[in-house]
Short mmCIF file of C-alpha atoms in Angstrom, two decimals:
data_model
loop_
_atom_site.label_atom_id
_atom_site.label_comp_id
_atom_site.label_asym_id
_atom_site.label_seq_id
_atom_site.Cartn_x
_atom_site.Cartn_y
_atom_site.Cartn_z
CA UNK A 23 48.02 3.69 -10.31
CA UNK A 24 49.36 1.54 -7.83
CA UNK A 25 52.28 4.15 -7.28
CA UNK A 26 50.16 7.08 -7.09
CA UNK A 27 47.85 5.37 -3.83
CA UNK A 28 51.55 4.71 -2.09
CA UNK A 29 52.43 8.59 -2.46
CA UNK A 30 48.81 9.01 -1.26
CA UNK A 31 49.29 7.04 1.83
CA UNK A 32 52.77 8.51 2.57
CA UNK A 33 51.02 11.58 2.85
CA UNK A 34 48.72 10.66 5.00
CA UNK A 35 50.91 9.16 7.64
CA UNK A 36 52.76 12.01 7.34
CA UNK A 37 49.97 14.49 7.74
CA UNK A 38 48.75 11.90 11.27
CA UNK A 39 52.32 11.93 12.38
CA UNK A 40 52.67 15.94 12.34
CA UNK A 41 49.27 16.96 14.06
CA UNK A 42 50.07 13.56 16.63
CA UNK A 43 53.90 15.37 17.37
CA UNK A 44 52.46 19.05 17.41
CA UNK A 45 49.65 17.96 19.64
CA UNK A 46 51.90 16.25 22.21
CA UNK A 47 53.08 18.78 24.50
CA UNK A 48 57.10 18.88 24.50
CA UNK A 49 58.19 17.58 28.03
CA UNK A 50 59.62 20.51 29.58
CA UNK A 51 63.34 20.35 30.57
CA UNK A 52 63.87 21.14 34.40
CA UNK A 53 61.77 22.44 37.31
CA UNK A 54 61.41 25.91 36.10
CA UNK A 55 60.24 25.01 32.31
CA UNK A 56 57.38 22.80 34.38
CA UNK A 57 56.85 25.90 36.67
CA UNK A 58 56.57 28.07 33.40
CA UNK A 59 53.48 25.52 31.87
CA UNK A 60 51.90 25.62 35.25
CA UNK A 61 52.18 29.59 35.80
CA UNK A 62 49.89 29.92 32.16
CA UNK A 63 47.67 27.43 32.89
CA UNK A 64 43.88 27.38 33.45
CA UNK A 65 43.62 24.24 35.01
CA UNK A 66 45.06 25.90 38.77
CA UNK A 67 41.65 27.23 38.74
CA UNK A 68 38.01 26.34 39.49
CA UNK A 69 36.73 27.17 36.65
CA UNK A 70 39.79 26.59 34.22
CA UNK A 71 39.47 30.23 32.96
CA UNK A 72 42.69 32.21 35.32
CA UNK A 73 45.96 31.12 35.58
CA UNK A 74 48.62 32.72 37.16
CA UNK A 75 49.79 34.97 34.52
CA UNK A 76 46.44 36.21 34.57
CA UNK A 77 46.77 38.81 36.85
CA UNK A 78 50.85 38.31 36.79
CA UNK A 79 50.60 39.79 32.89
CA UNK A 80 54.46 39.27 31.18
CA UNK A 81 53.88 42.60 29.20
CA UNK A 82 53.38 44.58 32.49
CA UNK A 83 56.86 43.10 34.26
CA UNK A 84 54.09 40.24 35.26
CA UNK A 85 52.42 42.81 37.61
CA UNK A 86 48.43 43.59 36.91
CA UNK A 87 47.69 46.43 35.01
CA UNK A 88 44.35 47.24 37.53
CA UNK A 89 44.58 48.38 41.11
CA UNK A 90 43.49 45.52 42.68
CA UNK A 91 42.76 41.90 40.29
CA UNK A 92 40.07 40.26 39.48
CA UNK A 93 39.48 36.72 39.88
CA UNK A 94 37.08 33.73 40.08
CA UNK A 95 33.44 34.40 39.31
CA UNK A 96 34.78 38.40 38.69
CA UNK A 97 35.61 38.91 42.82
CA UNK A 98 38.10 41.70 43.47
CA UNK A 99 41.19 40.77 44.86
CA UNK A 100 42.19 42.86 48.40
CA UNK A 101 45.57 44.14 47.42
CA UNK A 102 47.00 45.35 44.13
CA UNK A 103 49.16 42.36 42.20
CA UNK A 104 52.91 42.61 42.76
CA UNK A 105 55.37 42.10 40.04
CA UNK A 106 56.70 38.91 39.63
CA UNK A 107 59.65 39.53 38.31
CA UNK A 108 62.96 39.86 40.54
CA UNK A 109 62.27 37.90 43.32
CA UNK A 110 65.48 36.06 43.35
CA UNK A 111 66.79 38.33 46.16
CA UNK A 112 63.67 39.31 48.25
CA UNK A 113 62.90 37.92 51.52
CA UNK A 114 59.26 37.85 52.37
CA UNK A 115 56.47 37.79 49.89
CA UNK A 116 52.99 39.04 49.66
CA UNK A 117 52.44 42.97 50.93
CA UNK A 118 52.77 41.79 54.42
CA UNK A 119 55.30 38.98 53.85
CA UNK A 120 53.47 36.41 55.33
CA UNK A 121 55.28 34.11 52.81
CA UNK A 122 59.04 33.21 53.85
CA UNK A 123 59.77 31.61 50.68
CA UNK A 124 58.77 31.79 46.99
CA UNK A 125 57.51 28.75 47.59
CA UNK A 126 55.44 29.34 50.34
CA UNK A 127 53.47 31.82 48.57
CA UNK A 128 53.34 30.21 45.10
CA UNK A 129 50.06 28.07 46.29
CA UNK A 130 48.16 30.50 47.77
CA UNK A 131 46.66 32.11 45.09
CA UNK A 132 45.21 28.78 43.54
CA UNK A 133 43.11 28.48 47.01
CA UNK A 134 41.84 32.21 47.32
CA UNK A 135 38.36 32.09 46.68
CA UNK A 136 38.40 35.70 45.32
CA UNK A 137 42.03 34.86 42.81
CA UNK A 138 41.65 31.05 41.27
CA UNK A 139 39.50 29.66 43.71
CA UNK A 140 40.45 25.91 43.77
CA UNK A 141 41.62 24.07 46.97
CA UNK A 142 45.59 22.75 46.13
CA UNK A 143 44.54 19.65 46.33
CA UNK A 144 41.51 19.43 43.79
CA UNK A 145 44.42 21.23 41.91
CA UNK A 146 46.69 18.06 42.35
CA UNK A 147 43.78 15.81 40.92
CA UNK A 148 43.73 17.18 38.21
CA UNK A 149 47.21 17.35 37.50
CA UNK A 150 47.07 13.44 38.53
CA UNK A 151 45.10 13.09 35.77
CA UNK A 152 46.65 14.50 33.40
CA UNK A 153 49.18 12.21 31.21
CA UNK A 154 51.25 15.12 30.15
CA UNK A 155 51.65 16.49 34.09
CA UNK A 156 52.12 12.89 35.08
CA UNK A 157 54.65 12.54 32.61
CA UNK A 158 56.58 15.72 32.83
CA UNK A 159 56.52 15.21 37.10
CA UNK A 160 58.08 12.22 36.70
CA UNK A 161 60.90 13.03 34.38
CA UNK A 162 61.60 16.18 36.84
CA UNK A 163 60.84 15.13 40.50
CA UNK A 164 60.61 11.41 39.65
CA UNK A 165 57.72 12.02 41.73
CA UNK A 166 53.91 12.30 40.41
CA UNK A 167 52.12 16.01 41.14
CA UNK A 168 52.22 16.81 44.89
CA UNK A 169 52.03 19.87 46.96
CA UNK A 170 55.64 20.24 47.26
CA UNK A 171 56.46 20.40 43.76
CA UNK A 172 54.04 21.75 42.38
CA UNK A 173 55.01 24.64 44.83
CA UNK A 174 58.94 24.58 43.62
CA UNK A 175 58.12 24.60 40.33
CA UNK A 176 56.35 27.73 40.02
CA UNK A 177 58.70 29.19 42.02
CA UNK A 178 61.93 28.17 40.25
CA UNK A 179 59.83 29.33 37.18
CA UNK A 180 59.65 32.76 38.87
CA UNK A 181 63.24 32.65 40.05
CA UNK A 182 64.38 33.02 36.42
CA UNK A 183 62.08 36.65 36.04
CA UNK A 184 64.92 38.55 36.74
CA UNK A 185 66.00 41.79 34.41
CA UNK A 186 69.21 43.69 34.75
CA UNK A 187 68.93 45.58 31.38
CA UNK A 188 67.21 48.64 31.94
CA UNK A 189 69.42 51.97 30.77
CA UNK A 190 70.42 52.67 34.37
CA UNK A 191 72.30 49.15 34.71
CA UNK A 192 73.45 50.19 30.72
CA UNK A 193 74.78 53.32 33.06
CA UNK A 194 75.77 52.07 36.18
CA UNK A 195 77.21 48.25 35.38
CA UNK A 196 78.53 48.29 31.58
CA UNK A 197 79.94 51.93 32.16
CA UNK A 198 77.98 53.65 29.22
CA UNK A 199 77.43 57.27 30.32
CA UNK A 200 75.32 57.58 27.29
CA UNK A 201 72.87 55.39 28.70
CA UNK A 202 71.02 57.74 30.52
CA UNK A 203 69.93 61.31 29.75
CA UNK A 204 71.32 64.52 32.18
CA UNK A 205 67.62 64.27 33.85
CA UNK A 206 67.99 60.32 34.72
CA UNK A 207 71.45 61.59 36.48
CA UNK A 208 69.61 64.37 38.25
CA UNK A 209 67.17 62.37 39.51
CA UNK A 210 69.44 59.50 40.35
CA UNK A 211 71.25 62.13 42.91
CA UNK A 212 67.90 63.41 44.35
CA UNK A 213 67.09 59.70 44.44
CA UNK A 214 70.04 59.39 46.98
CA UNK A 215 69.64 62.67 48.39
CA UNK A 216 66.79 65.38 49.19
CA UNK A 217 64.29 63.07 47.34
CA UNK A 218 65.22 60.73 50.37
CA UNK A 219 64.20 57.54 47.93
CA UNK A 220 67.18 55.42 48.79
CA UNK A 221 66.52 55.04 52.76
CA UNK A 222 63.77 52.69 51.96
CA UNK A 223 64.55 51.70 48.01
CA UNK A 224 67.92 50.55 48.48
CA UNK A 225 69.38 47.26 47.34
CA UNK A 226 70.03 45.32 43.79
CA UNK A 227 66.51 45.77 43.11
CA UNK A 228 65.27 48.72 44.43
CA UNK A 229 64.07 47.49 48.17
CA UNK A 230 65.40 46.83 51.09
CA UNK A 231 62.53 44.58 51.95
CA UNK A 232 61.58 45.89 54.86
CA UNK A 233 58.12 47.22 55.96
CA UNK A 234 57.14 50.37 56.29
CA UNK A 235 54.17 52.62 57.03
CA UNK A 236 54.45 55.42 54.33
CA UNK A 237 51.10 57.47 55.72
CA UNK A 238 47.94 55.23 53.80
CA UNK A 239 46.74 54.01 56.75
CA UNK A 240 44.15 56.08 58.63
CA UNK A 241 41.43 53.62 60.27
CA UNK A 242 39.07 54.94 57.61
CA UNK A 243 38.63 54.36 54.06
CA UNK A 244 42.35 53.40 54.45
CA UNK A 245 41.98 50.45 56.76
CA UNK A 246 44.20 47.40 55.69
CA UNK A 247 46.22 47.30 58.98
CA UNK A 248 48.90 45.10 56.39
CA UNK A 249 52.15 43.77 59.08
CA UNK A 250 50.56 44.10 61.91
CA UNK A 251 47.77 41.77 61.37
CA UNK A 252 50.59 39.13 60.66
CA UNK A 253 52.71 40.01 63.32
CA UNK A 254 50.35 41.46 66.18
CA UNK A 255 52.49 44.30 66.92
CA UNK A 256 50.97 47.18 66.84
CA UNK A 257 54.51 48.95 65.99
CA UNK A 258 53.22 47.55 62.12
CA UNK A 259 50.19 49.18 61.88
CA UNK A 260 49.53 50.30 58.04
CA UNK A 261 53.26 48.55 57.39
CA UNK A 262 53.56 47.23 54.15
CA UNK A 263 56.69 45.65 52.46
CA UNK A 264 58.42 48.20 50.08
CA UNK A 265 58.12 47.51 46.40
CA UNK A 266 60.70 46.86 44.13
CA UNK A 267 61.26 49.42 41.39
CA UNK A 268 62.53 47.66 38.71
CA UNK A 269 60.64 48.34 36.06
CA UNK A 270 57.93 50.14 38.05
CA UNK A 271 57.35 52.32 35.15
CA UNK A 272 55.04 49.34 33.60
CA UNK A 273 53.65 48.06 37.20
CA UNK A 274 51.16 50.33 38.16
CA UNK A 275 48.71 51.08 39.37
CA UNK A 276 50.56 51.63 42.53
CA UNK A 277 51.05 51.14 46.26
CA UNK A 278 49.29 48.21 48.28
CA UNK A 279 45.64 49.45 47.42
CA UNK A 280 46.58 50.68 44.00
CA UNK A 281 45.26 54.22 44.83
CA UNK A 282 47.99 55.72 42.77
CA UNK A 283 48.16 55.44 38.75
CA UNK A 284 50.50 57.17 37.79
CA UNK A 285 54.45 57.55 38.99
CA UNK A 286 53.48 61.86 39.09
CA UNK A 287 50.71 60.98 41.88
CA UNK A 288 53.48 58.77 43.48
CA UNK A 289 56.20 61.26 43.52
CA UNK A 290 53.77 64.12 44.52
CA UNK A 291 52.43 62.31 47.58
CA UNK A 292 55.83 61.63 48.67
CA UNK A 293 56.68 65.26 48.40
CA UNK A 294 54.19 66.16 50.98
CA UNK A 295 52.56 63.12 52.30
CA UNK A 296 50.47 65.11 54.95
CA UNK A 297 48.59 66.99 51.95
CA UNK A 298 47.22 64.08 50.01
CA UNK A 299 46.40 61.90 53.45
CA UNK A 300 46.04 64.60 55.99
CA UNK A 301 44.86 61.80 58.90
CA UNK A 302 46.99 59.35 58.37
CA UNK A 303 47.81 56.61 61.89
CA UNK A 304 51.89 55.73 62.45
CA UNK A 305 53.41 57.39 59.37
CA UNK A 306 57.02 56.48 59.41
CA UNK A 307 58.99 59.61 60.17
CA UNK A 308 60.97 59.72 57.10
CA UNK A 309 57.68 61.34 56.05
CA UNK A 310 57.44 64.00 58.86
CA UNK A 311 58.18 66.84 56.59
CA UNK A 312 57.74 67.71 53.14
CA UNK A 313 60.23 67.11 50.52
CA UNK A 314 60.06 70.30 49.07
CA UNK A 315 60.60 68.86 45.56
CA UNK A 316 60.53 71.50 42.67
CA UNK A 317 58.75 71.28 39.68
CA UNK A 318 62.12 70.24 37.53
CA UNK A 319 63.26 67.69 40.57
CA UNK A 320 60.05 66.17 40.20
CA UNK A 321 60.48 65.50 36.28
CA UNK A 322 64.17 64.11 36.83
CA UNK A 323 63.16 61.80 39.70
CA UNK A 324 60.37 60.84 37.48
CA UNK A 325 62.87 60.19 34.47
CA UNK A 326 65.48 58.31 36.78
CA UNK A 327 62.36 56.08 37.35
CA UNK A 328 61.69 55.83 33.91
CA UNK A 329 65.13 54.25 33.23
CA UNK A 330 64.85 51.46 35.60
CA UNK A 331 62.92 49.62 32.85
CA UNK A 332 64.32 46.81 31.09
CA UNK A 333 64.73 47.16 27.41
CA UNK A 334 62.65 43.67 26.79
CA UNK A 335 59.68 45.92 27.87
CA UNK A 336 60.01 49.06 25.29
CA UNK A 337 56.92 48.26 23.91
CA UNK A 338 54.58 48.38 27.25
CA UNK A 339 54.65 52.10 27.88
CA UNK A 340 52.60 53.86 30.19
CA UNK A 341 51.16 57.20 30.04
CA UNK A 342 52.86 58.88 33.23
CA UNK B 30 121.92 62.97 40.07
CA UNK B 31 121.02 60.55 37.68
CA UNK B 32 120.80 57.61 40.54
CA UNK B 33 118.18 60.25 42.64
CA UNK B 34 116.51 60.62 39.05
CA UNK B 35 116.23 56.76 38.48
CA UNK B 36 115.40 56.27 42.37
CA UNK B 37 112.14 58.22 41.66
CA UNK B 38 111.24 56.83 38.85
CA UNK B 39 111.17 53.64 40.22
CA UNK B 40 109.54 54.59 43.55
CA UNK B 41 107.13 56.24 41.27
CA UNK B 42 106.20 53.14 39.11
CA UNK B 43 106.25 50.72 42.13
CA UNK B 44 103.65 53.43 43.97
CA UNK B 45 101.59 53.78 40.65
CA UNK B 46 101.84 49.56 40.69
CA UNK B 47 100.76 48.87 44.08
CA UNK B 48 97.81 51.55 44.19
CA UNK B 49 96.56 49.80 41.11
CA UNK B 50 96.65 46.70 42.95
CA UNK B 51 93.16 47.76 43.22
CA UNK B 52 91.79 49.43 40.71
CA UNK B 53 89.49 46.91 38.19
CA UNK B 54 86.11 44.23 38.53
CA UNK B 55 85.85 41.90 40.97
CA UNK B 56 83.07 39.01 41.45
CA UNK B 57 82.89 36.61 43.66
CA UNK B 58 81.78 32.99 43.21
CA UNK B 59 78.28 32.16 42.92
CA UNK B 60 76.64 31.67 45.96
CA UNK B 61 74.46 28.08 46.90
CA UNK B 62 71.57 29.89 45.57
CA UNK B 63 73.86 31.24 42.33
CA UNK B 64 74.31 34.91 43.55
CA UNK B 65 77.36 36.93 42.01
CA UNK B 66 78.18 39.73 44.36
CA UNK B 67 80.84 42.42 42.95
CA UNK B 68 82.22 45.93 42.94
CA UNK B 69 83.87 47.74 40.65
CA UNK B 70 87.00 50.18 41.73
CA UNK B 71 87.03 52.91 39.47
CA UNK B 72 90.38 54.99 39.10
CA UNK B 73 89.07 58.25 39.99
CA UNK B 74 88.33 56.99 43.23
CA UNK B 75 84.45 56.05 43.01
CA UNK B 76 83.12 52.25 43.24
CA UNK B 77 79.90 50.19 42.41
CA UNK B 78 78.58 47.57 43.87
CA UNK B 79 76.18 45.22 42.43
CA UNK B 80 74.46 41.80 42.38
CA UNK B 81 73.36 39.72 39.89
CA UNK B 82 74.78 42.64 37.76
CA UNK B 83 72.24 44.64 39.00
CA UNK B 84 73.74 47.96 40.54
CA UNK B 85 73.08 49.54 44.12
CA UNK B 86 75.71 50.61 46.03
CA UNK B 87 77.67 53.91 44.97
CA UNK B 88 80.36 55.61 46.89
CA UNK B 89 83.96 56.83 46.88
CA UNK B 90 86.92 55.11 48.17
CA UNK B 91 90.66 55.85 49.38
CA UNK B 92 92.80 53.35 49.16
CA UNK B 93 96.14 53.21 51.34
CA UNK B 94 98.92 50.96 49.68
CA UNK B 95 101.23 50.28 52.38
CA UNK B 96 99.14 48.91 54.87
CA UNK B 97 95.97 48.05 52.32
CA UNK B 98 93.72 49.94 54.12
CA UNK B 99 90.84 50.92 52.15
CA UNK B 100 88.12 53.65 53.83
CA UNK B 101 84.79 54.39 51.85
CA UNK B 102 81.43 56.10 52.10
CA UNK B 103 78.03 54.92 50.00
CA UNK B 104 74.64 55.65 49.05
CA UNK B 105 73.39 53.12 52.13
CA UNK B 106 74.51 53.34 56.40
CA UNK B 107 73.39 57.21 55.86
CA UNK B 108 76.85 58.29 55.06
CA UNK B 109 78.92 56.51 57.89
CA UNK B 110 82.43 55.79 56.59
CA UNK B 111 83.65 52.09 56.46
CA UNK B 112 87.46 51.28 57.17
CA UNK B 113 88.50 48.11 55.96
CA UNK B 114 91.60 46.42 55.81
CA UNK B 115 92.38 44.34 52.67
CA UNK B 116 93.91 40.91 52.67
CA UNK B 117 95.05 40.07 49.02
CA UNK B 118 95.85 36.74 48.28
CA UNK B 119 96.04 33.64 45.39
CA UNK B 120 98.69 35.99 43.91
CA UNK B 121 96.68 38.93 44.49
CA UNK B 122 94.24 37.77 42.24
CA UNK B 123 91.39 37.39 45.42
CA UNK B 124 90.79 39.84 48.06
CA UNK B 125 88.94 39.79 51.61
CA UNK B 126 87.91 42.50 54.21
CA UNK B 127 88.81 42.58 57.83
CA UNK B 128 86.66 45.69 59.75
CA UNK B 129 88.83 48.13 61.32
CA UNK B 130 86.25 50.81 62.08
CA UNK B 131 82.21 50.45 60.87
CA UNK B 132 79.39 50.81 62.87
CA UNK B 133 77.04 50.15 60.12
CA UNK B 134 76.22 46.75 61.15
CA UNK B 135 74.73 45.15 58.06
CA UNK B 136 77.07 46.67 55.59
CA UNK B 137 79.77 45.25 57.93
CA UNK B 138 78.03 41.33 57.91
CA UNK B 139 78.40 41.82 54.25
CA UNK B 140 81.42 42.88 53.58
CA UNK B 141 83.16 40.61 56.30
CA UNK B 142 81.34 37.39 54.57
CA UNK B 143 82.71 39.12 51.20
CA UNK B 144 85.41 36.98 49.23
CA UNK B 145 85.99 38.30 45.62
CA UNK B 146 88.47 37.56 42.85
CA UNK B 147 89.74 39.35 40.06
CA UNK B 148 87.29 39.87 36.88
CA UNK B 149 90.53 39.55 34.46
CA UNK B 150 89.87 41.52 30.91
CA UNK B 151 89.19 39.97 28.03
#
């Protein structure tokens, strides 16, 4: 009898002890591993409903899956929600790189009334609060929650979202010619060549960060002025910062207003940019003149696009 | 005859050597924020370059030898040529470029920062 009430207790402080140790949260390693809790967290936000993967959704390269997001209290966002991923080597951030660093831009979201809505430092009260984000802050940045890292560790978080696995890097970097299909080689040349992709896309990941005015700016219904309004030249009117197109299969809808959904619309308004926005203000003259893209150049530029997909994301296809 | 014989064959293999002085991977260190830039020098004559092993610049190169002068054209500067000369070094295990001719100005800022060794196979 008196054994049986020993095993009985045994139990039972083991049963307490696992639910106490899966309950605890495990303290997160380095900066990044903190970044990564905060990025899927609720508690950025007013309401503790939208974190940051939210809208930045890891089955869509962390891109949004609508043209523009939705936010706080169900506002729309302005602009459609870049990919997170592959940031490592841009320069500016936002559509018209207002943000220097990663870490400039990593905040700003949290205080947008229309994205999570909650000043940064109501934000760092609540992380003050918290005896797990007290804890894990110290053991990282020996520092309690503050502006500054909270800001560095979503962004070395982010700095680890990068993907060089797609079939063209299979092609390109291991050697494999069997990586790609005949098509994705096609379109890689008209990439480079008539298709006239490369003078803007160019660089480890697709951009060469720069901004340009690709004809969706008229002063109409297509009014976000994007650059210029940071800059005040009037050279950047209807500038925006070219996308990376890594894995831009699974990131649309596309462009800064996500007015395109599918990579066909894409390619066909860049064949003949005049036809689909016949009054557009300051298109870059790269655009001047159609492409003249054929039916079968259209389908291998599409497929080279195709291929720029990392293999981690075969299961979020898109309908194209 | 058989000394003109040999004397080819061994200006052959030291011209088939010293070409392939070239030819092969190479990376170079990572940089303060952990970048690995390389290119790859492919025998028939075409390169990559890439970051982070992520490909984007494609071309074809020429390679002189005896004064290790290497010219190329890529997928970037709109097809102007680059002429480089290549200083090999730590047993010609690391290289560096010095311009000679290449008025595309970023690709130049680049390459003349550029210090890559060897990617020996394994």
């Amino acid at each position: 009898m008196i054994v049986k009430k020993y095993i009985i207790l045994i139990i039972i402080t083991l049963v307490i002890l696992f639910i106490h140790a899966a309950s605890v949260e495990r303290v997160p390693g380095d900066k990044a591993a903190l970044g990564k809790l905060l990025f899927f967290d609720p508690i950025l936000s007013r309401n503790r409903t939208i974190s940051c993967a939210s809208c930045h959704k890891p089955a869509y390269a962390f891109a949004d899956t609508s043209a523009v997001s939705i936010g706080f209290k169900n506002r729309k966002g302005v602009r459609n929600t870049p990919s997170a991923m592959n940031v490592l080597l841009q320069k500016t951030f936002f559509w018209d790189g207002r943000a220097k660093t990663l870490e400039e831009q990593a905040l700003a979201p949290i205080e947008n009334p229309s994205e999570m809505n909650l000043p940064v430092e109501e934000a760092l009260e609540r992380l003050q609060k918290s005896k797990n984000y007290n804890t894990f802050f110290k053991k990282i940045f020996n520092d309690e929650p503050g502006r500054e890292n909270l800001a560095e560790a979503i962004a070395a978080f982010e700095r680890t979202l990068e993907t060089s696995n797609s079939p063209f890097d299979n092609w390109k970097f291991s050697g494999d010619s069997n990586a790609v299909s005949a098509a994705v080689k096609k379109g890689f040349e008209i990439f480079n060549g008539k298709g006239k992709c490369s003078q803007c896309h160019f660089g480890a990941d697709f951009t060469a960060n720069e901004f340009r005015n690709i004809g969706l700016f008229n002063g109409k219904e297509l009014n976000d002025s994007g650059r210029a309004v940071i800059t005040g030249n009037a050279g950047d009117l209807g500038r925006f910062k070219t996308a990376s197109l890594r894995n831009v299969s699974i990131t649309g809808p596309y462009m800064h207003n996500g007015m395109f959904k599918t990579l066909k619309q894409v390619i066909n308004f860049y064949n003949d940019p005049a036809k689909i926005i016949p009054n557009a203000i300051n298109r870059d003259s790269l655009l001047a003149k159609p492409l003249g893209l054929t039916t079968i150049e259209k389908k291998n530029l599409e497929s080279f696009l195709l291929a720029l997909t990392d293999k981690r994301f075969a299961a979020s296809k898109r309908k194209h | 005859m058989k000394i003109v014989f040999i004397s080819f064959a061994i200006m052959a293999f030291y011209g088939f050597a010293v070409a392939d002085k070239l030819t092969g991977r190479w990376e170079s260190k990572p940089s303060d924020k952990g970048n690995v830039t390389g290119v790859l020098f492919r025998e028939d004559n075409s390169f990559e370059g890439y970051v982070n092993k992520k490909p984007f610049v494609f071309g074809t190169y020429s390679f002189t030898p005896e004064d290790s002068v290497l010219t190329f054209t890529d997928n970037g500067c709109n097809g102007l040529r680059g002429i480089y000369k290549i200083l090999f070094f730590s047993n010609s295990d690391s290289i560096r470029f010095v311009a000679v001719n290449d008025s595309c100005a970023e690709r130049k800022q680049g390459m003349e920062r550029l210090i890559i060794g060897r990617v020996k196979k394994k």
